Coordinates of C-alpha atoms and ligand atoms in Angstrom, one line a residue:
M10 CA -78.7 5.5 -153.7
M11 CA -79.9 8.4 -151.5
N12 CA -82.6 7.6 -149.0
L13 CA -85.3 10.3 -149.7
R14 CA -86.6 10.4 -146.1
L15 CA -83.1 10.8 -144.7
A16 CA -82.4 13.5 -147.2
A17 CA -85.6 15.3 -146.1
A18 CA -84.6 14.9 -142.4
R19 CA -81.2 16.3 -143.0
I20 CA -82.7 19.3 -144.8
I21 CA -85.1 19.9 -141.9
D22 CA -82.3 19.6 -139.4
Q23 CA -80.4 22.4 -141.2
V24 CA -83.5 24.6 -141.2
T25 CA -83.9 24.1 -137.5
D26 CA -80.3 25.2 -137.3
G27 CA -81.2 28.5 -138.9
R28 CA -80.7 28.0 -142.7
S29 CA -83.5 28.8 -145.1
L30 CA -85.3 25.9 -146.7
S31 CA -84.6 27.1 -150.3
D32 CA -80.9 27.3 -149.5
C33 CA -80.8 23.8 -148.1
L34 CA -82.9 22.0 -150.8
D35 CA -80.8 22.5 -153.8
A36 CA -77.6 20.6 -153.1
P37 CA -79.2 17.3 -151.8
L38 CA -81.9 17.4 -154.4
S39 CA -79.4 17.8 -157.3
A40 CA -78.3 14.2 -156.5
V41 CA -81.8 12.9 -156.8
K42 CA -82.3 11.8 -160.5
D43 CA -86.1 11.2 -160.7
A44 CA -88.1 14.4 -160.9
R45 CA -91.0 12.8 -159.0
D46 CA -88.6 11.8 -156.1
R47 CA -87.4 15.4 -156.0
A48 CA -91.0 16.7 -155.9
W49 CA -91.8 14.3 -153.1
V50 CA -88.8 15.4 -150.9
H51 CA -89.7 19.0 -151.7
A52 CA -93.4 18.4 -150.6
L53 CA -92.2 16.5 -147.4
C54 CA -89.8 19.3 -146.4
Y55 CA -92.3 22.1 -147.1
G56 CA -95.0 20.2 -145.2
V57 CA -92.8 19.5 -142.1
C58 CA -91.9 23.3 -142.0
R59 CA -95.6 24.2 -142.4
Y60 CA -96.7 22.0 -139.5
Y61 CA -93.5 22.0 -137.5
T62 CA -95.0 23.2 -134.2
R63 CA -97.9 20.7 -134.5
L64 CA -95.6 17.8 -135.4
D65 CA -93.3 18.7 -132.6
A66 CA -96.2 18.8 -130.1
V67 CA -97.3 15.4 -131.2
L68 CA -93.8 14.1 -130.8
G69 CA -93.7 15.6 -127.3
H70 CA -96.6 13.3 -126.4
L71 CA -94.8 10.2 -127.8
L72 CA -91.4 10.6 -126.4
Q73 CA -90.5 9.7 -122.8
K74 CA -88.0 12.5 -122.6
P75 CA -86.9 15.2 -125.1
M76 CA -84.3 14.3 -127.7
K77 CA -80.7 15.5 -127.0
A78 CA -79.4 18.3 -129.2
K79 CA -76.8 16.0 -130.7
D80 CA -79.6 13.8 -132.0
S81 CA -81.4 16.5 -133.9
D82 CA -81.1 14.4 -137.0
V83 CA -83.2 11.6 -135.4
H84 CA -85.6 14.3 -134.2
A85 CA -86.0 15.6 -137.7
L86 CA -86.5 12.1 -139.1
L87 CA -89.2 11.5 -136.5
L88 CA -91.0 14.6 -137.7
T89 CA -90.8 13.5 -141.3
G90 CA -92.3 10.2 -140.3
L91 CA -95.1 11.8 -138.4
Y92 CA -95.8 14.2 -141.3
Q93 CA -96.1 11.2 -143.7
L94 CA -98.6 9.6 -141.4
M95 CA -100.6 12.7 -140.7
Y96 CA -100.7 14.5 -144.1
M97 CA -99.3 12.4 -146.9
R98 CA -100.9 9.8 -149.1
V99 CA -98.3 7.3 -148.1
P100 CA -99.7 4.0 -146.7
D101 CA -99.1 3.8 -142.9
Y102 CA -97.0 0.6 -143.2
A103 CA -94.8 2.2 -145.9
A104 CA -94.3 5.4 -143.9
V105 CA -93.2 3.5 -140.8
T106 CA -91.1 0.9 -142.5
E107 CA -89.3 3.3 -144.8
T108 CA -88.6 5.9 -142.1
V109 CA -87.3 3.1 -139.8
N110 CA -85.1 1.9 -142.6
A111 CA -83.7 5.5 -143.1
T112 CA -82.1 5.2 -139.7
A113 CA -79.6 2.6 -141.1
Q114 CA -77.5 5.4 -142.6
L115 CA -77.4 7.5 -139.4
K116 CA -74.9 5.3 -137.6
K117 CA -77.0 5.4 -134.5
T118 CA -78.2 1.8 -134.0
W119 CA -80.5 2.8 -131.1
A120 CA -82.5 5.1 -133.5
R121 CA -84.1 2.2 -135.4
G122 CA -86.0 1.0 -132.3
L123 CA -87.0 4.5 -131.2
V124 CA -88.3 5.5 -134.6
N125 CA -90.2 2.3 -134.9
A126 CA -91.7 2.6 -131.4
V127 CA -92.7 6.2 -131.8
L128 CA -94.4 5.9 -135.2
R129 CA -96.3 2.8 -134.2
E130 CA -97.4 4.4 -130.9
Y131 CA -98.7 7.3 -132.9
L132 CA -100.8 5.0 -135.1
R133 CA -102.3 3.4 -131.9
S134 CA -103.0 6.7 -130.1
R135 CA -103.5 9.3 -132.8
D136 CA -107.1 10.1 -131.9
R137 CA -106.3 10.6 -128.2
I138 CA -103.2 12.8 -129.0
E139 CA -105.0 14.9 -131.6
K140 CA -107.9 15.5 -129.1
T141 CA -105.4 16.7 -126.4
L142 CA -103.7 19.0 -128.9
E143 CA -106.9 20.9 -129.6
A144 CA -106.2 22.9 -126.4
D145 CA -102.7 23.8 -127.5
P146 CA -102.6 26.8 -129.8
E147 CA -99.1 26.2 -131.2
A148 CA -100.3 22.7 -132.3
S149 CA -103.7 23.7 -133.6
F150 CA -102.7 26.8 -135.4
A151 CA -99.2 25.5 -136.4
H152 CA -97.5 28.7 -135.5
P153 CA -95.1 29.7 -132.6
Q154 CA -97.0 31.2 -129.7
W155 CA -95.4 34.7 -129.9
W156 CA -96.6 34.8 -133.5
I157 CA -100.1 33.8 -132.7
D158 CA -100.2 36.4 -129.9
A159 CA -98.9 39.2 -132.2
V160 CA -101.4 38.4 -135.0
R161 CA -104.3 38.1 -132.5
Q162 CA -103.4 41.5 -131.0
D163 CA -103.0 43.2 -134.3
W164 CA -106.0 41.6 -136.1
P165 CA -108.6 40.8 -133.4
Y166 CA -111.2 40.0 -136.1
H167 CA -109.0 38.3 -138.7
W168 CA -106.3 36.5 -136.7
Q169 CA -107.7 33.0 -137.1
S170 CA -108.2 33.4 -140.9
I171 CA -104.7 34.9 -141.2
L172 CA -103.2 31.9 -139.4
H173 CA -105.3 29.5 -141.3
A174 CA -104.4 31.0 -144.7
N175 CA -100.7 30.9 -143.7
N176 CA -100.9 27.1 -143.7
Q177 CA -102.5 26.8 -147.1
H178 CA -100.6 26.1 -150.4
P179 CA -100.1 29.4 -152.3
P180 CA -101.5 29.9 -155.8
F181 CA -99.1 30.1 -158.7
A182 CA -99.4 33.7 -160.0
L183 CA -98.0 35.3 -163.1
R184 CA -97.8 38.9 -164.3
V185 CA -98.4 39.4 -168.0
N186 CA -96.1 41.9 -169.8
R187 CA -98.8 43.9 -171.5
R188 CA -96.2 45.7 -173.6
L189 CA -95.9 42.4 -175.5
I190 CA -99.3 40.7 -175.1
S191 CA -102.7 41.4 -173.5
R192 CA -103.8 39.4 -170.5
D193 CA -106.7 37.9 -172.4
K194 CA -104.5 36.8 -175.3
Y195 CA -102.1 35.2 -172.9
L196 CA -104.9 33.4 -171.1
E197 CA -105.9 32.0 -174.5
K198 CA -102.3 31.0 -175.2
L199 CA -102.2 29.2 -171.8
A200 CA -105.5 27.4 -172.5
D201 CA -104.2 26.2 -175.9
A202 CA -101.0 24.9 -174.2
G203 CA -103.2 23.0 -171.7
H204 CA -102.7 25.3 -168.7
P205 CA -106.1 26.6 -167.5
A206 CA -105.8 29.9 -165.7
K207 CA -107.9 32.9 -164.5
A208 CA -107.3 36.6 -164.3
I209 CA -106.8 38.3 -160.8
P210 CA -109.4 41.0 -161.1
E211 CA -107.8 43.4 -158.6
T212 CA -104.8 43.7 -160.9
D213 CA -104.3 44.7 -164.6
S214 CA -101.9 42.0 -165.5
G215 CA -102.2 39.2 -162.9
I216 CA -103.3 35.6 -163.6
I217 CA -103.4 32.5 -161.5
L218 CA -102.7 29.1 -163.0
E219 CA -104.9 26.2 -161.9
T220 CA -101.8 23.9 -161.6
P221 CA -98.3 25.2 -160.9
V222 CA -95.7 24.5 -163.5
A223 CA -92.0 25.5 -163.9
A224 CA -92.2 29.1 -165.3
D225 CA -89.7 28.3 -168.1
E226 CA -92.0 25.7 -169.5
L227 CA -94.8 28.3 -170.0
P228 CA -95.3 29.8 -173.4
G229 CA -93.5 33.1 -173.9
F230 CA -91.4 33.0 -170.7
S231 CA -88.0 33.4 -172.3
A232 CA -89.4 36.1 -174.7
G233 CA -90.4 38.1 -171.6
E234 CA -94.2 37.8 -172.0
I235 CA -94.6 36.8 -168.3
S236 CA -92.9 37.0 -164.9
V237 CA -93.7 35.0 -161.8
Q238 CA -95.1 37.4 -159.2
D239 CA -97.9 37.2 -156.7
G240 CA -101.0 39.4 -157.3
A241 CA -100.3 41.5 -154.2
A242 CA -96.8 42.4 -155.3
Q243 CA -98.2 43.5 -158.6
L244 CA -100.1 46.3 -157.0
A245 CA -97.0 48.3 -156.1
A246 CA -96.1 49.7 -159.5
G247 CA -99.7 51.0 -160.1
L248 CA -99.5 52.9 -156.8
L249 CA -96.6 55.0 -158.0
D250 CA -98.9 56.9 -160.4
L251 CA -96.2 56.7 -163.1
A252 CA -96.0 59.1 -166.0
P253 CA -93.5 59.7 -168.8
H254 CA -90.2 61.6 -168.0
L255 CA -90.4 61.0 -164.2
R256 CA -87.3 60.1 -162.2
V257 CA -88.1 57.0 -160.2
L258 CA -86.2 55.1 -157.4
D259 CA -86.7 51.5 -156.3
A260 CA -84.7 51.6 -153.1
C261 CA -84.8 47.9 -152.1
A262 CA -84.8 46.3 -155.5
A263 CA -83.8 42.6 -155.6
P264 CA -84.9 40.4 -157.2
G265 CA -86.4 43.1 -159.4
G266 CA -90.0 42.0 -159.6
K267 CA -91.5 45.4 -159.0
L268 CA -88.6 47.2 -160.8
T269 CA -89.4 45.3 -164.1
H270 CA -93.1 45.9 -163.6
I271 CA -92.4 49.7 -163.4
L272 CA -90.7 49.5 -166.7
E273 CA -93.5 47.4 -168.3
I274 CA -96.0 50.1 -167.2
M275 CA -93.8 53.1 -168.1
P276 CA -90.8 52.5 -170.3
D277 CA -90.2 56.2 -171.1
L278 CA -89.2 57.4 -167.7
A279 CA -86.5 60.1 -167.4
G280 CA -84.6 57.5 -165.2
L281 CA -85.1 54.5 -163.1
S282 CA -82.5 53.8 -160.3
A283 CA -82.5 50.6 -158.3
I284 CA -80.6 50.1 -155.1
E285 CA -79.8 46.7 -153.5
K286 CA -77.6 46.2 -150.5
E287 CA -76.8 42.5 -150.9
P288 CA -74.2 41.9 -153.6
S289 CA -75.3 38.3 -154.0
R290 CA -78.8 39.4 -154.9
L291 CA -77.8 41.8 -157.7
P292 CA -77.4 39.1 -160.4
Q293 CA -81.1 38.3 -160.0
I294 CA -82.0 41.8 -160.9
T295 CA -79.8 41.8 -163.9
E296 CA -81.1 38.4 -165.0
N297 CA -84.7 39.7 -164.8
L298 CA -83.9 42.9 -166.6
N299 CA -82.1 41.1 -169.4
R300 CA -84.8 38.5 -169.9
L301 CA -87.3 41.3 -170.3
N302 CA -84.9 43.4 -172.4
M303 CA -84.9 46.4 -170.0
R304 CA -82.4 48.5 -168.3
A305 CA -82.2 50.5 -165.1
D306 CA -79.3 52.2 -163.2
L307 CA -78.2 49.6 -160.5
F308 CA -76.4 50.5 -157.3
C309 CA -75.1 47.9 -154.9
H310 CA -75.3 50.0 -151.7
D311 CA -77.0 50.5 -148.4
A312 CA -79.8 52.9 -149.4
N313 CA -79.4 54.6 -146.0
D314 CA -76.0 55.8 -147.0
V315 CA -77.5 58.4 -149.3
S316 CA -74.2 60.3 -149.9
G317 CA -72.7 57.0 -151.1
W318 CA -75.0 56.4 -154.1
W319 CA -77.0 59.6 -154.8
D320 CA -76.1 62.1 -157.5
G321 CA -78.1 64.9 -155.8
R322 CA -81.0 65.0 -158.3
L323 CA -84.3 64.5 -156.5
F324 CA -86.7 61.7 -157.5
D325 CA -90.4 62.2 -158.4
R326 CA -91.3 58.7 -157.1
V327 CA -89.7 56.5 -154.5
L328 CA -90.6 52.9 -153.8
V329 CA -89.5 51.5 -150.5
D330 CA -90.3 47.8 -150.6
A331 CA -88.7 47.4 -147.2
P332 CA -87.0 44.3 -145.8
C333 CA -89.5 42.8 -143.3
S334 CA -90.4 39.7 -141.3
A335 CA -92.2 38.3 -144.4
S336 CA -95.1 37.3 -142.1
G337 CA -97.5 37.8 -145.0
V338 CA -95.8 35.2 -147.3
V339 CA -95.6 32.3 -144.9
R340 CA -97.7 30.1 -147.2
R341 CA -94.9 30.4 -149.8
H342 CA -92.0 30.2 -147.3
P343 CA -93.3 28.1 -144.3
D344 CA -89.7 27.9 -142.9
I345 CA -90.1 31.5 -141.9
K346 CA -92.1 30.2 -138.9
L347 CA -89.0 28.3 -137.7
L348 CA -86.4 30.9 -138.6
R349 CA -88.0 34.1 -137.4
R350 CA -87.6 35.2 -133.8
Q351 CA -89.9 37.7 -132.0
S352 CA -86.9 40.0 -131.5
D353 CA -86.4 40.2 -135.3
V354 CA -89.6 42.2 -135.7
G355 CA -88.4 45.1 -133.6
M356 CA -85.0 45.1 -135.4
L357 CA -86.7 45.1 -138.8
A358 CA -89.0 47.9 -137.8
A359 CA -85.9 50.0 -136.8
E360 CA -84.4 49.4 -140.2
Q361 CA -87.7 50.3 -141.9
R362 CA -87.8 53.6 -140.0
R363 CA -84.2 54.3 -141.0
L364 CA -84.9 53.6 -144.7
L365 CA -88.0 55.8 -144.7
A366 CA -86.1 58.7 -143.1
S367 CA -83.1 58.3 -145.4
L368 CA -85.1 58.0 -148.6
W369 CA -87.4 60.9 -147.8
Q370 CA -84.4 63.2 -148.4
V371 CA -84.2 62.2 -152.0
L372 CA -87.9 62.7 -152.8
K373 CA -88.9 65.9 -154.6
P374 CA -91.5 68.1 -152.9
G375 CA -94.8 67.2 -154.5
G376 CA -93.5 63.6 -155.2
F377 CA -94.8 60.3 -153.9
L378 CA -93.2 57.6 -151.8
V379 CA -94.8 54.2 -151.7
Y380 CA -94.0 52.1 -148.7
A381 CA -94.6 48.3 -148.9
T382 CA -93.9 45.2 -146.9
C383 CA -95.0 41.6 -147.1
S384 CA -95.8 41.7 -143.4
V385 CA -99.0 41.6 -141.4
F386 CA -97.5 42.9 -138.2
L387 CA -98.5 46.5 -137.3
Q388 CA -95.1 47.1 -135.8
E389 CA -93.6 47.0 -139.3
N390 CA -96.5 48.8 -141.0
V391 CA -98.9 51.3 -139.4
F392 CA -96.6 52.0 -136.4
V393 CA -93.6 52.8 -138.7
L394 CA -95.7 55.1 -140.8
R395 CA -97.3 56.7 -137.7
D396 CA -94.0 57.5 -136.2
F397 CA -92.6 58.8 -139.4
M398 CA -95.4 61.1 -140.1
R399 CA -95.2 62.5 -136.5
S400 CA -91.6 63.4 -137.1
H401 CA -91.9 64.7 -140.7
Q402 CA -94.3 67.6 -140.9
D403 CA -93.8 67.6 -144.7
A404 CA -95.3 64.1 -145.1
A405 CA -99.0 63.6 -145.8
E406 CA -100.8 60.4 -146.4
D407 CA -102.2 60.1 -149.9
K408 CA -105.1 57.7 -149.2
L409 CA -105.3 54.7 -151.5
I410 CA -108.7 54.6 -153.1
V411 CA -108.7 51.0 -154.3
D412 CA -110.9 48.0 -154.3
W413 CA -108.5 45.7 -152.4
G414 CA -107.3 45.2 -148.9
L415 CA -108.4 46.4 -145.5
P416 CA -108.2 50.1 -144.6
C417 CA -105.8 50.8 -141.7
E418 CA -105.1 53.9 -139.7
I419 CA -102.5 54.6 -142.4
G420 CA -102.3 52.6 -145.6
R421 CA -104.0 49.3 -146.5
Q422 CA -103.4 45.7 -145.6
I423 CA -104.1 42.7 -147.7
I424 CA -104.3 39.8 -145.4
P425 CA -102.9 36.4 -146.6
G426 CA -105.4 34.7 -148.9
M427 CA -107.5 37.8 -149.5
H428 CA -108.2 38.2 -153.2
D429 CA -106.0 35.0 -153.6
M430 CA -103.0 37.2 -152.7
D431 CA -100.1 37.1 -150.3
G432 CA -100.3 39.3 -147.2
F433 CA -99.0 42.8 -148.1
Y434 CA -99.1 46.3 -146.7
Y435 CA -99.1 49.5 -148.7
A436 CA -99.1 53.1 -147.8
R437 CA -98.5 56.2 -150.0
L438 CA -97.0 59.4 -148.8
R439 CA -96.8 62.8 -150.5
K440 CA -94.1 65.2 -149.8
L441 CA -95.5 68.6 -149.2
P442 CA -93.8 71.6 -150.8
S443 CA -91.8 73.5 -148.1
G444 CA -93.9 76.1 -146.2
C445 CA -97.1 73.9 -146.4
Ligands
LIG27 C1 -88.7 42.8 -149.9 S1 -87.2 42.7 -150.8 C2 -87.5 43.6 -152.2 C3 -88.3 42.9 -153.3 C4 -88.2 43.6 -154.6 N1 -88.7 45.0 -154.5 C5 -89.0 42.9 -155.7 O1 -90.2 43.3 -155.9 O2 -88.5 42.0 -156.3 C6 -86.2 43.8 -149.9 C7 -84.8 43.9 -150.5 O3 -84.1 45.0 -149.9 C8 -82.8 44.7 -149.7 N2 -82.3 45.6 -148.6 C9 -82.4 45.5 -147.3 N3 -81.9 46.5 -146.6 C10 -81.5 47.4 -147.6 C11 -80.8 48.7 -147.5 N4 -80.6 49.2 -146.4 N5 -80.5 49.2 -148.7 C12 -80.8 48.6 -149.9 N6 -81.4 47.4 -150.0 C13 -81.7 46.8 -148.8 C14 -82.8 43.2 -149.3 O4 -81.5 42.7 -149.5 C15 -83.9 42.7 -150.2 O5 -83.3 42.3 -151.4

């Protein structure tokens, strides 16, 4: 039988090696029969990622010398042990004994004594260690130092609340397909099915469930009455100011959350094109479109290579939901804190600039482009837009007059947790007719 703690440690070991948590979870968990056991490993892995820098700092106080790279499995197992002791409702004796027992399958006999000694020493000295860590930002905010510095510089009044919100559990949000059912009716349906929920007031269709459940267990999911989507992501389609017979482009489309929302709001467009660069992500778009009984023109292409996918007809609306650091959705994907490097942000910003410049060419004069990221870093948001507008005299900001987010020099930022939403940035640009 699979040892759950060892399974979790192996997953964490892979994440520290650069793989995403969601990619690493599936295979080992498919071998775990009991759903409660799967949920437990899931919670343990997410938790270790969420508090990785804090757990690692605690471990640093308990080890005589750092672990060798070849023993990263033992290192990961120690972190899972500490996480159980610090954050889970596992009795201390069980957390220690079971984590020590997990070493049996590692074929490293010395690990048993080390894990036992480290976890017991933590129990003896936890108060002292935790006091010492108060002065260590990486430990107390549970983020890498470069990330803390960047958020602090960008958001001098909000940085602590951003970092704090990043470490919370995200709400489970849905979008109601109002073509099929009103939000109020769906809320009633949920209540009847024993799933209390509330509306997200800043959105037309958003709701948050009190307790998360698998989406396909919810009433009307297969019939297309709902989609899983955070409230902040639900704001994009509304910003496009859709109307019948427009030609619309979703330039970075997978998995199709905003694409399908566009069609829910405005099914009688003249055309909706969707581009996605990654072939492996295209089936997710098709699956979402099929479930909702919708269609769009899909292109698997690099949106920057305009001549490769464009038929020469201009678009009235362009959505650029740009690839980004995902620094606004850390509460959903805590492994981002381990995977992301500071240098990634600059590279992503370069790609965002490229995408904006490429896609501006296919926008009709008088049309709108909505730029979105799920990032809180100015480097990927305001700075990208500022540079773009300096170099494009035919671009004017169309200010968002809305009741959500914080106003920025250009666009608006929802910081994580604000309105119960993920961190998101939006800006809207209008293409001026030539000669303006
Ligand atoms: C933030 S996600 C989009 C989420 C999507 N709009 C939704 O709401 O479901 C960004 C997507 O853009 C894709 N992408 C990145 N660079 C691209 C490019 N140059 N051309 C087209 N797609 C790109 C990524 O593979 C990723 O699927």
